PDB file of C-alpha atoms in Angstrom:
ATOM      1  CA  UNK H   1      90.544 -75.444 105.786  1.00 93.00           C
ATOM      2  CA  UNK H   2      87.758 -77.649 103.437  1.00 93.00           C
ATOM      3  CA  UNK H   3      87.037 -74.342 102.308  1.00 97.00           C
ATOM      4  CA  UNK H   4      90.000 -73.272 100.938  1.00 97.00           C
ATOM      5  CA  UNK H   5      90.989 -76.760  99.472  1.00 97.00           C
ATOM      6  CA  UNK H   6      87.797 -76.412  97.696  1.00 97.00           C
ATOM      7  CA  UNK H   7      88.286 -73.010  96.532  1.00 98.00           C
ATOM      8  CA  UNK H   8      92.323 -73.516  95.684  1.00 98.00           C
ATOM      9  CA  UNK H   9      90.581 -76.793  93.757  1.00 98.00           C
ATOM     10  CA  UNK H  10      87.882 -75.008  91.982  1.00 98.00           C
ATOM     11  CA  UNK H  11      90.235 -72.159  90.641  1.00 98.00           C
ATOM     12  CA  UNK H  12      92.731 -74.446  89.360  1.00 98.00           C
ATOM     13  CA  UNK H  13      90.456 -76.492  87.797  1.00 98.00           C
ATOM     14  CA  UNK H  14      89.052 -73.490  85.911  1.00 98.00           C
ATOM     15  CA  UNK H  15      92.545 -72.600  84.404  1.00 98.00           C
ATOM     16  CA  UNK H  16      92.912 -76.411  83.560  1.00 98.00           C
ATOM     17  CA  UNK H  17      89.991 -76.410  81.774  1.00 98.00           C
ATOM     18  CA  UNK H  18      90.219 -73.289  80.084  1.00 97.00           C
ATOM     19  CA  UNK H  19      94.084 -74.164  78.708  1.00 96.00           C
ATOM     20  CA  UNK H  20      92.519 -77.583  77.932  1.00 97.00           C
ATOM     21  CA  UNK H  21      89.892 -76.381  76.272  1.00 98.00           C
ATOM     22  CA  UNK H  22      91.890 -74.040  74.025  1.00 96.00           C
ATOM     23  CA  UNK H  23      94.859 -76.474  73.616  1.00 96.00           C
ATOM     24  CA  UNK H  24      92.326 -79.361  72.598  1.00 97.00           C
ATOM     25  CA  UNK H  25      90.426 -77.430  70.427  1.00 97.00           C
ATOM     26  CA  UNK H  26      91.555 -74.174  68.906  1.00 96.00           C
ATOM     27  CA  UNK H  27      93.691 -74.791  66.057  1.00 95.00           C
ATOM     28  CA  UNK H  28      97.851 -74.347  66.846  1.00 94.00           C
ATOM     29  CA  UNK H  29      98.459 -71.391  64.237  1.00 93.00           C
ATOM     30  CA  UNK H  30      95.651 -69.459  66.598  1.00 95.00           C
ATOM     31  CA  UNK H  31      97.094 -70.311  69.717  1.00 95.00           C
ATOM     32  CA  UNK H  32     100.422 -69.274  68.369  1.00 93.00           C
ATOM     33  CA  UNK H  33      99.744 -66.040  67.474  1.00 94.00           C
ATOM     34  CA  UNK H  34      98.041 -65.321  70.860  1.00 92.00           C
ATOM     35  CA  UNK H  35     100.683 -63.960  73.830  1.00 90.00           C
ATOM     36  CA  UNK H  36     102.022 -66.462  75.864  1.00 90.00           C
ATOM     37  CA  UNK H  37     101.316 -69.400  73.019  1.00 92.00           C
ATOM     38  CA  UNK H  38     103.853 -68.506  71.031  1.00 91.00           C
ATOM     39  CA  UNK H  39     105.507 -71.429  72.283  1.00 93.00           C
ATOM     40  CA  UNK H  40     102.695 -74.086  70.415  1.00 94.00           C
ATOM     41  CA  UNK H  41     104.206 -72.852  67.364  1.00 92.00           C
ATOM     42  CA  UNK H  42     107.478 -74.695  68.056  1.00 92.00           C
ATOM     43  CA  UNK H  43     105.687 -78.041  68.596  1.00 93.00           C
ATOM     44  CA  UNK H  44     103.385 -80.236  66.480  1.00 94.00           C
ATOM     45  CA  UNK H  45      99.299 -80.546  66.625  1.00 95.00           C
ATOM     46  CA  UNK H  46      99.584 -83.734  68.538  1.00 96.00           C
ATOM     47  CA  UNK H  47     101.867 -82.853  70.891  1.00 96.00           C
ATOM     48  CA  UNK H  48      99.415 -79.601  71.909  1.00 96.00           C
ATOM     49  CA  UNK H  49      96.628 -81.556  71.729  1.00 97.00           C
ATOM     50  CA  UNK H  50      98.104 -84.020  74.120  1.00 96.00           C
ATOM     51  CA  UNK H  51      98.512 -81.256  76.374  1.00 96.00           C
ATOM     52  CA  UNK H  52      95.357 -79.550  76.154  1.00 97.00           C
ATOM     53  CA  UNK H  53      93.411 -82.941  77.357  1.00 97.00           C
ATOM     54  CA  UNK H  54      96.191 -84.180  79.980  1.00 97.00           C
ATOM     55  CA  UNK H  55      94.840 -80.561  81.101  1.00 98.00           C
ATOM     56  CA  UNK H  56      90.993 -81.370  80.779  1.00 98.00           C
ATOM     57  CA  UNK H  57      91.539 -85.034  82.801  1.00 97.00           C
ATOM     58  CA  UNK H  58      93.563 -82.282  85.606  1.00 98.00           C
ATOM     59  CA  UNK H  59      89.922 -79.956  85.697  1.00 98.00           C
ATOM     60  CA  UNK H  60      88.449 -83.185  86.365  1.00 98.00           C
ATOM     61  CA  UNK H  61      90.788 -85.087  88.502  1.00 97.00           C
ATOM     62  CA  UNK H  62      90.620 -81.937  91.126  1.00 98.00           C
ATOM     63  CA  UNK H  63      87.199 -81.768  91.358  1.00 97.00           C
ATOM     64  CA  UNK H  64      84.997 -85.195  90.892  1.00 97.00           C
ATOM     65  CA  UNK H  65      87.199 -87.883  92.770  1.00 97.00           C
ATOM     66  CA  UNK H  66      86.486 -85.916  96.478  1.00 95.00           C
ATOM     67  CA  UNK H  67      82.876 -84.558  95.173  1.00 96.00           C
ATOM     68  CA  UNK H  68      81.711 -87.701  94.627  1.00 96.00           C
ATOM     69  CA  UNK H  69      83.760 -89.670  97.156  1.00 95.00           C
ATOM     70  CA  UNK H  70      85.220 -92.178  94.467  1.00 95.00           C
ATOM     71  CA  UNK H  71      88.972 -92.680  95.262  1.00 96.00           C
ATOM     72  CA  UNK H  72      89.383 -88.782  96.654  1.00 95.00           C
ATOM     73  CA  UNK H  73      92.742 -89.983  96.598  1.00 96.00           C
ATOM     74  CA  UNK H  74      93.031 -89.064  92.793  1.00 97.00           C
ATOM     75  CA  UNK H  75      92.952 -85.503  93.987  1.00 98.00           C
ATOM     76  CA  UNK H  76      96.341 -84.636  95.422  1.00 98.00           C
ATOM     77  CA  UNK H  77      98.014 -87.622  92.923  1.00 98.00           C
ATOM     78  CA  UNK H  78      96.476 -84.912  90.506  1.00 98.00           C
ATOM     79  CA  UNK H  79      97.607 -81.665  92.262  1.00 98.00           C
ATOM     80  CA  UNK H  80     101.170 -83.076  91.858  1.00 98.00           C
ATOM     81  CA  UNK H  81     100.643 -84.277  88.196  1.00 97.00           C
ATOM     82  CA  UNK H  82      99.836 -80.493  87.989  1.00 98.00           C
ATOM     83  CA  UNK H  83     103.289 -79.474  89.344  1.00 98.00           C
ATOM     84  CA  UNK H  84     105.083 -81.168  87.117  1.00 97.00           C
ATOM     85  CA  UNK H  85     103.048 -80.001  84.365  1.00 97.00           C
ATOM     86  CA  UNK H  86     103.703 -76.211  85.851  1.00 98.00           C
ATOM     87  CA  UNK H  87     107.481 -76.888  86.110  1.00 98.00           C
ATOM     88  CA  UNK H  88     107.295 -77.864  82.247  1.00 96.00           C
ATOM     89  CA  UNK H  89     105.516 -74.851  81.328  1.00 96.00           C
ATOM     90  CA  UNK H  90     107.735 -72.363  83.670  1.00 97.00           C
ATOM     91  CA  UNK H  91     110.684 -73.996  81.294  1.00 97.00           C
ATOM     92  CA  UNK H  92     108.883 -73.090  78.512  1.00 95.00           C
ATOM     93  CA  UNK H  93     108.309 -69.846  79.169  1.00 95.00           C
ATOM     94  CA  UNK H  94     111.428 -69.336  80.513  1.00 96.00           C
ATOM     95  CA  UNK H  95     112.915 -70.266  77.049  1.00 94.00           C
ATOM     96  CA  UNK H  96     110.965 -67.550  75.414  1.00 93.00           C
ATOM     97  CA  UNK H  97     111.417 -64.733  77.847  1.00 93.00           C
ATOM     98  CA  UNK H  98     108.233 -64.462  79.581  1.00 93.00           C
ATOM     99  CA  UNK H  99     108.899 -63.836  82.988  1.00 93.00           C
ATOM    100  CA  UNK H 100     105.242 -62.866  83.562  1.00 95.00           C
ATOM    101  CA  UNK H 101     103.419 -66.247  82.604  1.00 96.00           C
ATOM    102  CA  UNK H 102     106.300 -67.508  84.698  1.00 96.00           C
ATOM    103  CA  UNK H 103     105.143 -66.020  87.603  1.00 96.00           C
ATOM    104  CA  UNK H 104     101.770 -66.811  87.040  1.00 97.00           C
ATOM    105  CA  UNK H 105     102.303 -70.844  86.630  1.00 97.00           C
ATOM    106  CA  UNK H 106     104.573 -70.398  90.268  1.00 98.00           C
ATOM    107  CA  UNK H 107     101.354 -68.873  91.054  1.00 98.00           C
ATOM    108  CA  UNK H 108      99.067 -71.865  89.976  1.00 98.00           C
ATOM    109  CA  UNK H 109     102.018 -74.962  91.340  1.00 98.00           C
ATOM    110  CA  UNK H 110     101.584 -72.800  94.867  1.00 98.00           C
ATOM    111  CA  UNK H 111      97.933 -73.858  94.585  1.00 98.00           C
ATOM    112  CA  UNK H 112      98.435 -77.342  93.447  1.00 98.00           C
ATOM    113  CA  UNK H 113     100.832 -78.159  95.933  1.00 98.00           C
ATOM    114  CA  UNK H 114      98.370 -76.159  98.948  1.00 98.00           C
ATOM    115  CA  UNK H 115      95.848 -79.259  97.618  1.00 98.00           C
ATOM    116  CA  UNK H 116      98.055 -81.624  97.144  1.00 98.00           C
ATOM    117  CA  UNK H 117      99.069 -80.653 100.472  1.00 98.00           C
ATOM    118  CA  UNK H 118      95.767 -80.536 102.185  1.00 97.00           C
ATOM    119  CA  UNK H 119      94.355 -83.310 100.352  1.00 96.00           C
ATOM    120  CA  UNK H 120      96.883 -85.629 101.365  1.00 91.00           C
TER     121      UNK H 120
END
């Protein structure tokens, strides 16, 4: 079961980083003309930005607090941070009519809330 958690962990905090790492620093007019960013269009810099590094502090909340056995507790508190951030984004998308990134953030809230879950 350790395995998995750390697996489920590892792969979510690879998408976190890599939509923090585009929200945080490639510029909004890119992002919105990319599919599935459309959406970054609607909103301003700061708000994306905001985002993109609430996203980078999820990469790391998943992975350092039980690798390094300092308050592993932030690790589910951050697996549920991520739901709510997925339910956000599955509103979003919804908005725009794009059932398939839909899917795909049900796909990554499963995950965070198998490690919130198992972390718990």
């Amino acid at each position: 079961m350790n395995i998995a958690l750390w697996i489920a962990a590892g792969l979510l905090a690879v998408v976190a980083l890599t939509g923090g790492v585009s929200k945080t620093f490639v510029p909004r007019a890119k992002l919105a003309a990319t599919s599935g960013g459309e959406w970054t269009g609607e909103r301003g810099d700061g708000f994306v930005k905001t985002l993109g590094v609430l996203e980078l502090l999820a990469a790391a909340g998943l992975i350092l607090p039980a690798a390094l056995g300092i308050a592993p507790v932030l690790v589910p508190v951050t697996a549920v941070c991520w739901v709510l951030l997925m339910i956000g984004a599955m509103i979003t998308h919804l908005r725009h009519g794009e059932a398939k990134f839909v899917a795909l953030n049900l796909t990554y809230l499963a995950i965070a809330v198998f490690i919130a879950w198992g972390r718990a």
